[in-house]
Short mmCIF file of C-alpha atoms in Angstrom, two decimals:
data_model
loop_
_atom_site.label_atom_id
_atom_site.label_comp_id
_atom_site.label_asym_id
_atom_site.label_seq_id
_atom_site.Cartn_x
_atom_site.Cartn_y
_atom_site.Cartn_z
CA MET A 1 28.19 18.39 -52.29
CA THR A 2 25.63 20.49 -50.47
CA SER A 3 22.03 19.34 -50.57
CA SER A 4 19.10 21.75 -50.53
CA THR A 5 16.48 21.50 -47.81
CA THR A 6 13.31 19.66 -48.82
CA THR A 7 9.73 20.29 -47.75
CA PRO A 8 9.17 18.29 -44.54
CA LEU A 9 6.69 15.45 -44.36
CA ALA A 10 4.04 15.32 -41.62
CA GLY A 11 5.84 15.16 -38.30
CA GLN A 12 9.25 15.62 -39.92
CA PRO A 13 11.36 18.64 -38.99
CA GLU A 14 12.93 20.63 -41.78
CA ARG A 15 16.38 19.13 -42.24
CA PRO A 16 19.34 21.48 -42.66
CA PRO A 17 21.51 21.37 -45.78
CA LYS A 18 24.26 18.79 -45.68
CA PRO A 19 27.66 20.07 -44.56
CA GLN A 20 30.67 19.91 -46.83
CA GLY A 21 34.26 19.07 -45.96
CA GLU A 22 35.61 18.30 -42.51
CA VAL A 23 32.96 18.24 -39.78
CA PHE A 24 34.92 17.01 -36.74
CA ARG A 25 38.53 16.78 -35.56
CA ARG A 26 40.24 16.14 -32.24
CA TYR A 27 43.49 14.76 -30.90
CA ASP A 28 43.50 11.39 -29.15
CA GLN A 29 46.29 11.34 -26.55
CA THR A 30 46.05 7.58 -26.01
CA LEU A 31 46.69 6.81 -29.69
CA ASN A 32 48.81 9.93 -30.27
CA MET A 33 46.73 10.48 -33.42
CA TRP A 34 44.19 12.87 -34.85
CA ILE A 35 40.70 11.49 -35.45
CA SER A 36 38.58 13.37 -37.98
CA PHE A 37 35.47 12.98 -40.08
CA ARG A 38 34.84 14.62 -43.44
CA THR A 39 32.00 14.38 -45.88
CA LEU A 40 32.28 11.81 -48.64
CA GLU A 41 33.09 13.32 -52.03
CA ILE A 42 31.28 11.82 -54.98
CA GLY A 43 30.75 13.39 -58.38
CA PRO A 44 32.47 14.26 -61.66
CA GLY A 45 36.21 14.05 -61.28
CA LEU A 46 35.99 12.83 -57.66
CA LYS A 47 36.96 9.16 -57.79
CA HIS A 48 39.08 8.65 -54.66
CA ASP A 49 36.26 8.08 -52.16
CA LEU A 50 34.37 5.91 -54.65
CA ALA A 51 37.46 3.71 -55.06
CA LEU A 52 37.83 3.43 -51.27
CA TYR A 53 34.19 2.53 -50.76
CA HIS A 54 34.30 -0.02 -53.58
CA ARG A 55 37.43 -1.68 -52.20
CA TRP A 56 36.12 -1.77 -48.65
CA GLN A 57 32.73 -3.22 -49.60
CA ASN A 58 34.45 -6.05 -51.48
CA ILE A 59 36.52 -7.15 -48.48
CA PRO A 60 35.04 -10.52 -47.44
CA ARG A 61 34.67 -9.64 -43.74
CA VAL A 62 32.82 -6.42 -44.68
CA ALA A 63 30.68 -8.10 -47.33
CA ALA A 64 29.60 -10.73 -44.79
CA PHE A 65 27.71 -8.08 -42.79
CA TRP A 66 26.98 -5.32 -45.32
CA ASP A 67 26.10 -7.58 -48.27
CA GLU A 68 27.20 -4.84 -50.68
CA ALA A 69 29.98 -6.54 -52.66
CA HIS A 70 29.14 -5.12 -56.09
CA ASP A 71 30.70 -3.71 -59.24
CA ILE A 72 32.02 -0.16 -58.93
CA THR A 73 29.28 1.19 -61.19
CA VAL A 74 26.67 -0.10 -58.73
CA HIS A 75 28.55 1.55 -55.87
CA GLN A 76 28.77 4.83 -57.74
CA ALA A 77 25.03 4.89 -58.38
CA HIS A 78 24.34 4.02 -54.74
CA LEU A 79 26.61 6.74 -53.35
CA GLU A 80 25.18 9.32 -55.74
CA GLN A 81 21.68 8.39 -54.56
CA LEU A 82 22.75 8.76 -50.92
CA ALA A 83 24.41 12.09 -51.65
CA ALA A 84 21.11 13.41 -53.03
CA ASP A 85 19.13 12.20 -50.00
CA PRO A 86 18.73 14.93 -47.33
CA HIS A 87 17.91 12.44 -44.57
CA CYS A 88 21.40 10.89 -44.45
CA LEU A 89 25.01 12.03 -44.41
CA GLN A 90 28.02 10.01 -45.56
CA LEU A 91 31.31 10.51 -43.75
CA ILE A 92 34.86 9.27 -44.22
CA GLY A 93 36.71 8.68 -40.96
CA CYS A 94 40.44 9.45 -40.89
CA PHE A 95 43.34 8.82 -38.55
CA ASN A 96 46.02 11.46 -39.12
CA ASP A 97 44.13 12.29 -42.34
CA GLU A 98 44.39 8.70 -43.65
CA PRO A 99 40.92 7.37 -44.54
CA PHE A 100 40.05 4.25 -42.58
CA GLY A 101 36.27 3.88 -42.68
CA PHE A 102 32.86 4.85 -43.99
CA PHE A 103 30.04 6.09 -41.77
CA ASP A 104 26.47 6.68 -42.87
CA VAL A 105 24.44 8.73 -40.37
CA TYR A 106 20.73 9.24 -40.86
CA TRP A 107 17.55 10.66 -39.41
CA ALA A 108 15.74 7.56 -38.15
CA LEU A 109 12.27 9.03 -38.76
CA GLU A 110 12.81 8.95 -42.52
CA ASP A 111 14.80 5.71 -42.52
CA ARG A 112 13.55 2.14 -42.88
CA LEU A 113 14.27 1.74 -39.13
CA GLY A 114 11.65 4.31 -38.14
CA PRO A 115 8.57 2.04 -38.29
CA TYR A 116 10.20 -0.57 -36.03
CA TYR A 117 10.19 1.46 -32.81
CA GLU A 118 8.68 4.60 -31.24
CA VAL A 119 10.87 7.01 -33.15
CA ASP A 120 11.51 10.63 -32.19
CA PRO A 121 11.86 13.17 -35.03
CA TYR A 122 15.46 13.94 -34.02
CA ASP A 123 16.72 10.40 -33.42
CA ARG A 124 19.97 9.88 -35.35
CA GLY A 125 21.12 6.50 -36.61
CA LEU A 126 24.50 5.25 -37.71
CA HIS A 127 25.97 2.60 -39.97
CA MET A 128 29.69 1.91 -39.50
CA LEU A 129 32.37 0.30 -41.65
CA VAL A 130 36.10 0.10 -40.89
CA GLY A 131 37.83 -0.74 -44.15
CA GLU A 132 41.53 -0.58 -43.34
CA ALA A 133 42.73 -3.64 -41.42
CA HIS A 134 45.53 -1.78 -39.63
CA HIS A 135 42.93 0.55 -38.10
CA ARG A 136 40.78 -2.24 -36.67
CA GLY A 137 40.68 -3.30 -33.03
CA PRO A 138 39.15 -2.16 -29.75
CA HIS A 139 41.80 0.52 -29.16
CA LYS A 140 40.81 2.25 -32.40
CA VAL A 141 37.07 1.79 -31.79
CA ALA A 142 37.59 3.46 -28.39
CA CYS A 143 38.70 6.55 -30.33
CA TRP A 144 36.43 6.74 -33.38
CA LEU A 145 33.10 5.58 -31.90
CA PRO A 146 32.97 8.14 -29.06
CA ALA A 147 34.21 10.78 -31.51
CA LEU A 148 31.40 9.99 -33.94
CA MET A 149 28.86 10.06 -31.13
CA ASP A 150 30.18 13.39 -29.86
CA TYR A 151 29.87 14.85 -33.35
CA LEU A 152 26.24 13.73 -33.62
CA TRP A 153 25.31 15.05 -30.17
CA ALA A 154 26.90 18.42 -30.99
CA ASP A 155 25.50 18.61 -34.52
CA GLU A 156 21.86 18.71 -33.38
CA PRO A 157 21.02 19.71 -29.77
CA SER A 158 17.48 18.32 -30.20
CA THR A 159 18.82 14.80 -30.73
CA ARG A 160 18.12 12.86 -27.55
CA ARG A 161 18.86 9.35 -28.84
CA LEU A 162 21.30 7.63 -31.16
CA VAL A 163 20.23 4.33 -32.69
CA SER A 164 21.85 1.56 -34.69
CA GLU A 165 20.66 -1.74 -36.16
CA PRO A 166 23.61 -4.10 -36.69
CA ARG A 167 22.93 -7.65 -37.72
CA ALA A 168 21.79 -9.60 -34.67
CA ASP A 169 24.69 -12.05 -34.97
CA ASN A 170 27.32 -9.29 -35.15
CA ALA A 171 28.35 -9.81 -31.54
CA LYS A 172 31.54 -7.76 -31.87
CA MET A 173 29.77 -4.60 -33.03
CA ILE A 174 26.96 -5.05 -30.51
CA GLY A 175 29.58 -5.38 -27.78
CA TYR A 176 31.38 -2.22 -28.89
CA LEU A 177 28.13 -0.26 -28.92
CA GLN A 178 27.24 -1.48 -25.44
CA GLN A 179 30.71 -0.52 -24.20
CA PHE A 180 30.06 3.08 -25.20
CA GLY A 181 26.57 3.54 -23.82
CA PHE A 182 24.18 1.78 -26.19
CA GLU A 183 21.48 -0.50 -24.81
CA HIS A 184 20.49 -3.68 -26.67
CA VAL A 185 16.74 -3.01 -26.75
CA ARG A 186 15.59 -6.07 -28.69
CA ASP A 187 16.09 -8.09 -31.86
CA PHE A 188 13.71 -7.66 -34.78
CA ASP A 189 13.29 -8.72 -38.40
CA PHE A 190 14.00 -6.41 -41.31
CA PRO A 191 13.01 -7.86 -44.70
CA HIS A 192 16.71 -8.41 -45.43
CA LYS A 193 18.17 -9.35 -42.03
CA ARG A 194 17.63 -10.14 -38.37
CA ALA A 195 18.77 -6.98 -36.60
CA ALA A 196 19.55 -5.78 -33.10
CA LEU A 197 17.99 -2.47 -32.08
CA MET A 198 20.69 -0.53 -30.21
CA MET A 199 19.90 2.77 -28.48
CA CYS A 200 21.90 5.39 -26.61
CA HIS A 201 20.31 8.29 -24.68
CA ARG A 202 21.92 11.70 -24.34
CA ARG A 203 23.30 12.22 -20.87
#
Protein backbone atom coordinates (compact mmCIF):
# COMPACT_ATOMS: atom_id res chain seq x y z
CA MET A 1 0.00 0.00 0.00
CA THR A 2 1.41 3.39 -0.96
CA SER A 3 1.00 6.21 1.52
CA SER A 4 0.57 9.82 0.47
CA THR A 5 3.01 12.45 1.69
CA THR A 6 1.79 14.51 4.64
CA THR A 7 2.44 18.15 5.46
CA PRO A 8 5.69 18.27 7.46
CA LEU A 9 5.79 19.45 11.05
CA ALA A 10 8.24 22.16 12.16
CA GLY A 11 11.73 20.86 11.54
CA GLN A 12 10.46 17.73 9.80
CA PRO A 13 11.41 17.09 6.18
CA GLU A 14 8.67 16.10 3.78
CA ARG A 15 8.68 12.30 3.80
CA PRO A 16 8.42 10.46 0.48
CA PRO A 17 5.56 8.06 -0.22
CA LYS A 18 6.12 4.56 1.06
CA PRO A 19 7.50 2.09 -1.48
CA GLN A 20 5.58 -1.00 -2.48
CA GLY A 21 6.88 -4.49 -3.14
CA GLU A 22 10.50 -5.60 -3.03
CA VAL A 23 12.93 -2.87 -1.98
CA PHE A 24 16.23 -4.77 -1.68
CA ARG A 25 17.80 -8.01 -2.92
CA ARG A 26 21.32 -9.41 -3.06
CA TYR A 27 23.08 -12.75 -3.10
CA ASP A 28 25.04 -13.86 -0.05
CA GLN A 29 27.92 -16.10 -1.15
CA THR A 30 28.67 -17.29 2.39
CA LEU A 31 25.14 -18.62 2.91
CA ASN A 32 24.58 -19.41 -0.78
CA MET A 33 21.21 -17.69 -0.41
CA TRP A 34 19.36 -14.61 -1.58
CA ILE A 35 18.48 -12.04 1.09
CA SER A 36 15.62 -9.68 0.24
CA PHE A 37 13.24 -7.25 1.87
CA ARG A 38 9.74 -6.45 0.67
CA THR A 39 7.02 -4.25 2.06
CA LEU A 40 4.48 -5.85 4.36
CA GLU A 41 1.11 -6.42 2.71
CA ILE A 42 -1.91 -5.71 4.86
CA GLY A 43 -5.44 -5.03 3.69
CA PRO A 44 -8.57 -6.66 2.28
CA GLY A 45 -7.78 -10.11 0.98
CA LEU A 46 -4.13 -9.94 2.12
CA LYS A 47 -3.92 -12.27 5.11
CA HIS A 48 -0.56 -14.02 4.68
CA ASP A 49 1.65 -11.36 6.27
CA LEU A 50 -0.87 -10.79 9.06
CA ALA A 51 -0.81 -14.52 9.87
CA LEU A 52 3.01 -14.50 9.91
CA TYR A 53 3.19 -11.47 12.17
CA HIS A 54 0.57 -12.91 14.52
CA ARG A 55 2.38 -16.25 14.78
CA TRP A 56 5.77 -14.65 15.31
CA GLN A 57 4.56 -12.24 18.01
CA ASN A 58 3.06 -15.14 19.96
CA ILE A 59 6.33 -17.10 20.10
CA PRO A 60 7.43 -16.93 23.76
CA ARG A 61 11.00 -15.80 23.02
CA VAL A 62 9.66 -12.97 20.82
CA ALA A 63 6.91 -11.99 23.25
CA ALA A 64 9.49 -11.72 26.05
CA PHE A 65 11.10 -8.72 24.32
CA TRP A 66 8.34 -7.28 22.13
CA ASP A 67 5.46 -7.73 24.60
CA GLU A 68 3.01 -7.96 21.69
CA ALA A 69 1.45 -11.40 22.20
CA HIS A 70 -2.13 -10.50 21.28
CA ASP A 71 -5.18 -11.75 19.44
CA ILE A 72 -4.97 -11.54 15.64
CA THR A 73 -7.59 -8.79 15.52
CA VAL A 74 -5.34 -6.61 17.70
CA HIS A 75 -2.41 -7.33 15.39
CA GLN A 76 -4.46 -6.48 12.33
CA ALA A 77 -5.50 -3.12 13.76
CA HIS A 78 -1.90 -2.39 14.77
CA LEU A 79 -0.46 -3.23 11.34
CA GLU A 80 -3.15 -1.21 9.58
CA GLN A 81 -2.28 1.76 11.79
CA LEU A 82 1.42 1.38 10.97
CA ALA A 83 0.65 1.07 7.27
CA ALA A 84 -1.15 4.43 7.38
CA ASP A 85 1.73 6.14 9.22
CA PRO A 86 4.16 7.90 6.82
CA HIS A 87 6.97 8.01 9.38
CA CYS A 88 7.56 4.24 9.43
CA LEU A 89 7.90 1.39 6.95
CA GLN A 90 7.21 -2.28 7.64
CA LEU A 91 9.32 -4.87 5.84
CA ILE A 92 9.31 -8.65 5.59
CA GLY A 93 12.78 -10.17 5.34
CA CYS A 94 13.19 -13.26 3.16
CA PHE A 95 15.86 -15.87 2.55
CA ASN A 96 15.40 -17.35 -0.92
CA ASP A 97 11.95 -15.70 -0.88
CA GLU A 98 10.92 -17.50 2.34
CA PRO A 99 9.76 -14.96 4.95
CA PHE A 100 11.81 -15.14 8.12
CA GLY A 101 11.34 -11.85 9.96
CA PHE A 102 9.61 -8.52 10.44
CA PHE A 103 11.45 -5.19 10.37
CA ASP A 104 9.93 -1.84 11.26
CA VAL A 105 12.06 1.12 10.14
CA TYR A 106 11.16 4.65 11.14
CA TRP A 107 12.17 8.28 11.06
CA ALA A 108 13.43 8.88 14.60
CA LEU A 109 12.36 12.54 14.64
CA GLU A 110 8.69 11.56 14.56
CA ASP A 111 9.11 8.48 16.75
CA ARG A 112 8.86 8.18 20.53
CA LEU A 113 12.68 7.83 20.55
CA GLY A 114 13.22 11.34 19.20
CA PRO A 115 12.89 13.25 22.51
CA TYR A 116 15.48 11.02 24.22
CA TYR A 117 18.54 12.21 22.30
CA GLU A 118 19.73 15.02 19.99
CA VAL A 119 17.91 13.72 16.94
CA ASP A 120 18.69 14.66 13.35
CA PRO A 121 15.75 14.99 10.93
CA TYR A 122 17.08 12.13 8.78
CA ASP A 123 18.04 9.67 11.52
CA ARG A 124 16.50 6.27 10.75
CA GLY A 125 15.59 3.74 13.43
CA LEU A 126 14.94 0.04 13.25
CA HIS A 127 13.02 -2.62 15.15
CA MET A 128 13.93 -6.23 14.31
CA LEU A 129 12.18 -9.56 14.77
CA VAL A 130 13.35 -12.95 13.47
CA GLY A 131 10.35 -15.26 13.61
CA GLU A 132 11.53 -18.47 11.99
CA ALA A 133 13.76 -20.52 14.29
CA HIS A 134 15.72 -22.13 11.44
CA HIS A 135 16.80 -18.67 10.30
CA ARG A 136 18.17 -17.62 13.68
CA GLY A 137 21.84 -17.49 14.63
CA PRO A 138 24.87 -15.25 14.13
CA HIS A 139 25.56 -16.55 10.61
CA LYS A 140 22.12 -15.36 9.47
CA VAL A 141 22.37 -12.05 11.36
CA ALA A 142 25.68 -11.46 9.55
CA CYS A 143 23.67 -11.51 6.32
CA TRP A 144 20.40 -9.74 7.10
CA LEU A 145 21.59 -6.97 9.45
CA PRO A 146 24.23 -5.50 7.10
CA ALA A 147 21.76 -5.91 4.23
CA LEU A 148 19.10 -3.95 6.11
CA MET A 149 21.62 -1.26 7.00
CA ASP A 150 22.80 -1.01 3.39
CA TYR A 151 19.21 -0.58 2.24
CA LEU A 152 18.63 2.25 4.71
CA TRP A 153 21.86 4.04 3.79
CA ALA A 154 21.00 3.81 0.09
CA ASP A 155 17.34 4.73 0.54
CA GLU A 156 18.08 8.23 1.85
CA PRO A 157 21.51 9.82 1.20
CA SER A 158 20.80 12.46 3.88
CA THR A 159 20.64 9.80 6.60
CA ARG A 160 23.85 10.07 8.60
CA ARG A 161 22.88 7.87 11.55
CA LEU A 162 20.95 4.69 12.21
CA VAL A 163 19.53 4.19 15.70
CA SER A 164 17.90 1.39 17.64
CA GLU A 165 16.52 1.00 21.16
CA PRO A 166 16.47 -2.68 22.18
CA ARG A 167 15.61 -3.57 25.73
CA ALA A 168 18.64 -2.91 27.91
CA ASP A 169 18.81 -6.55 29.02
CA ASN A 170 18.73 -7.90 25.45
CA ALA A 171 22.45 -8.60 25.45
CA LYS A 172 22.32 -10.75 22.31
CA MET A 173 20.78 -8.04 20.13
CA ILE A 174 23.02 -5.34 21.61
CA GLY A 175 26.02 -7.52 20.83
CA TYR A 176 24.90 -8.08 17.24
CA LEU A 177 24.40 -4.34 16.72
CA GLN A 178 27.84 -3.58 18.13
CA GLN A 179 29.38 -6.22 15.86
CA PHE A 180 28.09 -4.35 12.82
CA GLY A 181 29.06 -0.82 13.75
CA PHE A 182 26.56 0.39 16.36
CA GLU A 183 27.80 2.13 19.50
CA HIS A 184 26.05 1.57 22.84
CA VAL A 185 25.54 5.25 23.70
CA ARG A 186 23.68 4.86 27.01
CA ASP A 187 20.73 3.23 28.72
CA PHE A 188 17.55 5.20 29.32
CA ASP A 189 13.98 4.73 30.52
CA PHE A 190 11.02 4.63 28.18
CA PRO A 191 7.65 4.55 29.97
CA HIS A 192 7.35 0.87 29.02
CA LYS A 193 10.94 -0.41 29.24
CA ARG A 194 14.56 0.22 30.11
CA ALA A 195 16.23 0.63 26.73
CA ALA A 196 19.71 0.82 25.26
CA LEU A 197 20.34 3.66 22.81
CA MET A 198 22.35 2.18 19.94
CA MET A 199 23.77 4.40 17.18
CA CYS A 200 25.67 3.83 13.95
CA HIS A 201 27.23 6.64 11.88
CA ARG A 202 27.51 6.55 8.10
CA ARG A 203 31.07 5.92 7.02
